[in-house]
Amino acid sequence: MIEAELKARVHAPEAVMRQLDARATARVEVYRDTYYDRPDGSLDMSDQELRVRTVHGVDSTRTLLTFKDATVDEASGSKPEYETVVADGEAAHAVLRGLGYVPVIAFEKRCRNYEFEARGRQLLATLVRVPEIDGTFLEIETHVEEAELSAALDDIRAVLADLGIGSQDLTKETYTGAVAARRR
């Protein structure tokens, strides 16, 4: 499946949050992400990502192992995504290190997640703040077969427009890139 996703900078986060609160109940979570690569950086050079994410919610914690393959849509940055829940986060980190992967960057994301249906699709909208990066971001995503990608992105653009976010607000800037630049 392809993660059809668009990300935008949000200039009026409170207004967008109110609109999303009217659509769904927010799930407030803190993500602790660690990205891994081979020592030669070949995953990054191949536009691939390998991540362990520990999600701390109000009353639960879960860890996810994610692999994102190379971008299939340059305009949006959408990628095939493979993700699974792991029972033991520390073991997941140890397995990756044992296989020779090295952690290249780790950071925290503070998220308000909203799951709702719009335009016949199940969507996940996430308001994101990364303490090391200025501003608030909104990601809206859905998972589709590659043949549906263009239509799904059009639907996401329409939902963004409904929230007052235009194409001029879209960004392909990655959190990993922005955090790495900030730390230099």
mmCIF file of C-alpha atoms in Angstrom:
data_model
loop_
_atom_site.group_PDB
_atom_site.id
_atom_site.type_symbol
_atom_site.label_atom_id
_atom_site.label_comp_id
_atom_site.label_asym_id
_atom_site.label_seq_id
_atom_site.Cartn_x
_atom_site.Cartn_y
_atom_site.Cartn_z
ATOM 1 C CA MET A 1 0.000 0.000 0.000
ATOM 2 C CA ILE A 2 1.043 3.559 -0.659
ATOM 3 C CA GLU A 3 0.848 6.141 2.091
ATOM 4 C CA ALA A 4 -0.847 8.969 0.180
ATOM 5 C CA GLU A 5 0.100 11.956 2.292
ATOM 6 C CA LEU A 6 0.321 15.705 2.081
ATOM 7 C CA LYS A 7 1.962 17.900 4.684
ATOM 8 C CA ALA A 8 1.415 21.620 5.152
ATOM 9 C CA ARG A 9 2.622 24.389 7.392
ATOM 10 C CA VAL A 10 -0.300 25.660 9.469
ATOM 11 C CA HIS A 11 -0.530 29.416 10.026
ATOM 12 C CA ALA A 12 -3.649 29.330 12.228
ATOM 13 C CA PRO A 13 -3.253 26.128 14.275
ATOM 14 C CA GLU A 14 -6.019 26.935 16.781
ATOM 15 C CA ALA A 15 -8.558 27.451 13.991
ATOM 16 C CA VAL A 16 -7.548 24.224 12.252
ATOM 17 C CA MET A 17 -7.649 22.356 15.574
ATOM 18 C CA ARG A 18 -11.206 23.586 16.232
ATOM 19 C CA GLN A 19 -12.310 22.387 12.794
ATOM 20 C CA LEU A 20 -10.688 18.993 13.304
ATOM 21 C CA ASP A 21 -12.183 18.728 16.807
ATOM 22 C CA ALA A 22 -15.601 19.142 15.158
ATOM 23 C CA ARG A 23 -14.860 16.166 12.857
ATOM 24 C CA ALA A 24 -13.386 13.686 15.353
ATOM 25 C CA THR A 25 -12.077 13.181 18.861
ATOM 26 C CA ALA A 26 -8.391 14.031 19.139
ATOM 27 C CA ARG A 27 -5.908 11.417 20.258
ATOM 28 C CA VAL A 28 -3.018 13.302 21.878
ATOM 29 C CA GLU A 29 0.270 11.430 21.612
ATOM 30 C CA VAL A 30 4.009 11.965 21.789
ATOM 31 C CA TYR A 31 6.098 10.103 19.235
ATOM 32 C CA ARG A 32 9.729 9.257 19.934
ATOM 33 C CA ASP A 33 11.241 8.412 16.557
ATOM 34 C CA THR A 34 14.615 6.853 15.842
ATOM 35 C CA TYR A 35 15.685 6.543 12.208
ATOM 36 C CA TYR A 36 18.234 3.917 11.204
ATOM 37 C CA ASP A 37 20.474 3.493 8.181
ATOM 38 C CA ARG A 38 23.308 1.306 7.045
ATOM 39 C CA PRO A 39 26.739 2.645 8.004
ATOM 40 C CA ASP A 40 27.287 3.713 4.362
ATOM 41 C CA GLY A 41 24.025 5.746 4.311
ATOM 42 C CA SER A 42 22.623 3.634 1.489
ATOM 43 C CA LEU A 43 19.020 3.673 2.753
ATOM 44 C CA ASP A 44 19.017 7.472 2.668
ATOM 45 C CA MET A 45 20.710 7.492 -0.744
ATOM 46 C CA SER A 46 17.973 5.131 -1.989
ATOM 47 C CA ASP A 47 15.224 7.400 -0.560
ATOM 48 C CA GLN A 48 14.241 4.687 1.927
ATOM 49 C CA GLU A 49 13.497 5.018 5.647
ATOM 50 C CA LEU A 50 13.737 2.583 8.540
ATOM 51 C CA ARG A 51 12.209 3.797 11.795
ATOM 52 C CA VAL A 52 11.340 2.665 15.292
ATOM 53 C CA ARG A 53 8.587 4.837 16.758
ATOM 54 C CA THR A 54 7.424 4.642 20.355
ATOM 55 C CA VAL A 55 4.038 6.289 20.791
ATOM 56 C CA HIS A 56 3.116 7.516 24.257
ATOM 57 C CA GLY A 57 -0.613 8.138 24.616
ATOM 58 C CA VAL A 58 -2.746 9.176 27.551
ATOM 59 C CA ASP A 59 -3.173 5.614 28.787
ATOM 60 C CA SER A 60 -1.014 3.416 26.564
ATOM 61 C CA THR A 61 2.368 3.065 24.917
ATOM 62 C CA ARG A 62 3.072 1.147 21.726
ATOM 63 C CA THR A 63 6.088 0.703 19.476
ATOM 64 C CA LEU A 64 6.000 0.488 15.687
ATOM 65 C CA LEU A 65 8.639 -0.685 13.227
ATOM 66 C CA THR A 66 8.301 1.064 9.866
ATOM 67 C CA PHE A 67 9.992 0.744 6.495
ATOM 68 C CA LYS A 68 9.223 3.323 3.813
ATOM 69 C CA ASP A 69 10.361 2.542 0.293
ATOM 70 C CA ALA A 70 11.387 5.108 -2.317
ATOM 71 C CA THR A 71 9.014 7.922 -3.292
ATOM 72 C CA VAL A 72 6.455 7.036 -5.987
ATOM 73 C CA ASP A 73 5.006 10.544 -6.373
ATOM 74 C CA GLU A 74 7.545 13.380 -6.427
ATOM 75 C CA ALA A 75 4.970 16.162 -6.006
ATOM 76 C CA SER A 76 3.688 14.810 -2.689
ATOM 77 C CA GLY A 77 6.573 12.625 -1.533
ATOM 78 C CA SER A 78 4.158 9.690 -1.080
ATOM 79 C CA LYS A 79 5.855 6.337 -0.471
ATOM 80 C CA PRO A 80 5.004 2.666 -0.041
ATOM 81 C CA GLU A 81 4.901 2.015 3.700
ATOM 82 C CA TYR A 82 5.192 -1.205 5.688
ATOM 83 C CA GLU A 83 4.519 -0.968 9.414
ATOM 84 C CA THR A 84 4.000 -3.393 12.253
ATOM 85 C CA VAL A 85 3.519 -3.203 16.005
ATOM 86 C CA VAL A 86 6.382 -4.694 18.006
ATOM 87 C CA ALA A 87 5.930 -6.079 21.503
ATOM 88 C CA ASP A 88 9.251 -4.825 22.861
ATOM 89 C CA GLY A 89 10.650 -1.515 21.639
ATOM 90 C CA GLU A 90 14.093 -2.015 23.161
ATOM 91 C CA ALA A 91 14.331 -5.406 21.466
ATOM 92 C CA ALA A 92 13.444 -3.794 18.108
ATOM 93 C CA HIS A 93 16.294 -1.308 18.546
ATOM 94 C CA ALA A 94 18.654 -4.148 19.529
ATOM 95 C CA VAL A 95 17.641 -6.250 16.506
ATOM 96 C CA LEU A 96 18.318 -3.391 14.091
ATOM 97 C CA ARG A 97 21.679 -2.602 15.704
ATOM 98 C CA GLY A 98 22.521 -6.327 15.690
ATOM 99 C CA LEU A 99 21.810 -6.439 11.960
ATOM 100 C CA GLY A 100 24.301 -3.617 11.444
ATOM 101 C CA TYR A 101 21.947 -0.652 11.186
ATOM 102 C CA VAL A 102 23.001 2.501 12.995
ATOM 103 C CA PRO A 103 20.764 5.183 14.498
ATOM 104 C CA VAL A 104 21.214 8.374 12.473
ATOM 105 C CA ILE A 105 18.709 10.701 14.121
ATOM 106 C CA ALA A 106 16.172 10.616 16.943
ATOM 107 C CA PHE A 107 13.647 13.260 17.912
ATOM 108 C CA GLU A 108 10.226 13.861 19.431
ATOM 109 C CA LYS A 109 6.956 14.822 17.741
ATOM 110 C CA ARG A 110 3.941 16.097 19.680
ATOM 111 C CA CYS A 111 0.807 15.060 17.836
ATOM 112 C CA ARG A 112 -2.975 15.469 17.848
ATOM 113 C CA ASN A 113 -4.384 12.673 15.693
ATOM 114 C CA TYR A 114 -7.844 12.711 14.169
ATOM 115 C CA GLU A 115 -9.352 9.756 12.318
ATOM 116 C CA PHE A 116 -12.398 10.492 10.186
ATOM 117 C CA GLU A 117 -14.036 9.791 6.853
ATOM 118 C CA ALA A 118 -14.134 12.397 4.111
ATOM 119 C CA ARG A 119 -14.777 12.046 0.395
ATOM 120 C CA GLY A 120 -15.380 8.309 0.913
ATOM 121 C CA ARG A 121 -11.930 7.714 2.429
ATOM 122 C CA GLN A 122 -10.679 6.915 5.905
ATOM 123 C CA LEU A 123 -8.217 9.688 6.711
ATOM 124 C CA LEU A 124 -5.754 10.379 9.465
ATOM 125 C CA ALA A 125 -5.089 14.051 10.092
ATOM 126 C CA THR A 126 -2.246 14.868 12.459
ATOM 127 C CA LEU A 127 -1.373 18.282 13.843
ATOM 128 C CA VAL A 128 2.348 18.117 14.580
ATOM 129 C CA ARG A 129 4.792 20.163 16.617
ATOM 130 C CA VAL A 130 8.431 19.195 16.727
ATOM 131 C CA PRO A 131 10.129 21.061 19.586
ATOM 132 C CA GLU A 132 13.272 21.616 17.504
ATOM 133 C CA ILE A 133 11.408 23.097 14.518
ATOM 134 C CA ASP A 134 9.452 26.340 14.423
ATOM 135 C CA GLY A 135 5.792 26.104 13.523
ATOM 136 C CA THR A 136 2.916 23.666 13.384
ATOM 137 C CA PHE A 137 2.353 21.182 10.595
ATOM 138 C CA LEU A 138 -0.694 19.253 9.413
ATOM 139 C CA GLU A 139 -0.313 15.859 7.781
ATOM 140 C CA ILE A 140 -3.295 14.174 6.156
ATOM 141 C CA GLU A 141 -2.894 10.630 4.916
ATOM 142 C CA THR A 142 -4.675 7.540 3.718
ATOM 143 C CA HIS A 143 -3.425 4.209 2.417
ATOM 144 C CA VAL A 144 -4.249 3.254 -1.165
ATOM 145 C CA GLU A 145 -3.173 1.065 -4.040
ATOM 146 C CA GLU A 146 -0.794 2.883 -6.392
ATOM 147 C CA ALA A 147 -3.509 3.177 -9.066
ATOM 148 C CA GLU A 148 -5.619 5.257 -6.616
ATOM 149 C CA LEU A 149 -2.810 7.589 -5.539
ATOM 150 C CA SER A 150 -3.681 10.574 -7.710
ATOM 151 C CA ALA A 151 -7.375 10.499 -6.760
ATOM 152 C CA ALA A 152 -6.503 10.091 -3.069
ATOM 153 C CA LEU A 153 -4.153 13.080 -3.165
ATOM 154 C CA ASP A 154 -6.887 15.145 -4.855
ATOM 155 C CA ASP A 155 -9.267 14.181 -2.027
ATOM 156 C CA ILE A 156 -6.669 15.149 0.578
ATOM 157 C CA ARG A 157 -6.130 18.514 -1.151
ATOM 158 C CA ALA A 158 -9.891 19.105 -0.982
ATOM 159 C CA VAL A 159 -9.959 18.342 2.764
ATOM 160 C CA LEU A 160 -6.995 20.678 3.292
ATOM 161 C CA ALA A 161 -8.849 23.395 1.380
ATOM 162 C CA ASP A 162 -11.912 22.814 3.585
ATOM 163 C CA LEU A 163 -9.604 23.475 6.555
ATOM 164 C CA GLY A 164 -8.350 26.718 5.002
ATOM 165 C CA ILE A 165 -5.004 25.337 3.905
ATOM 166 C CA GLY A 166 -3.989 26.081 0.332
ATOM 167 C CA SER A 167 -1.434 24.643 -2.037
ATOM 168 C CA GLN A 168 0.987 27.445 -1.109
ATOM 169 C CA ASP A 169 1.157 25.957 2.412
ATOM 170 C CA LEU A 170 2.191 22.468 1.264
ATOM 171 C CA THR A 171 5.720 21.316 2.047
ATOM 172 C CA LYS A 172 7.831 18.261 1.283
ATOM 173 C CA GLU A 173 10.332 19.260 3.967
ATOM 174 C CA THR A 174 11.024 16.251 6.172
ATOM 175 C CA TYR A 175 11.206 16.398 9.947
ATOM 176 C CA THR A 176 14.435 14.421 9.823
ATOM 177 C CA GLY A 177 15.998 16.945 7.446
ATOM 178 C CA ALA A 178 14.765 19.945 9.417
ATOM 179 C CA VAL A 179 15.917 18.549 12.762
ATOM 180 C CA ALA A 180 19.319 17.569 11.319
ATOM 181 C CA ALA A 181 19.748 21.071 9.861
ATOM 182 C CA ARG A 182 18.800 22.630 13.191
ATOM 183 C CA ARG A 183 21.374 20.523 15.046
ATOM 184 C CA ARG A 184 24.233 21.460 12.709
#
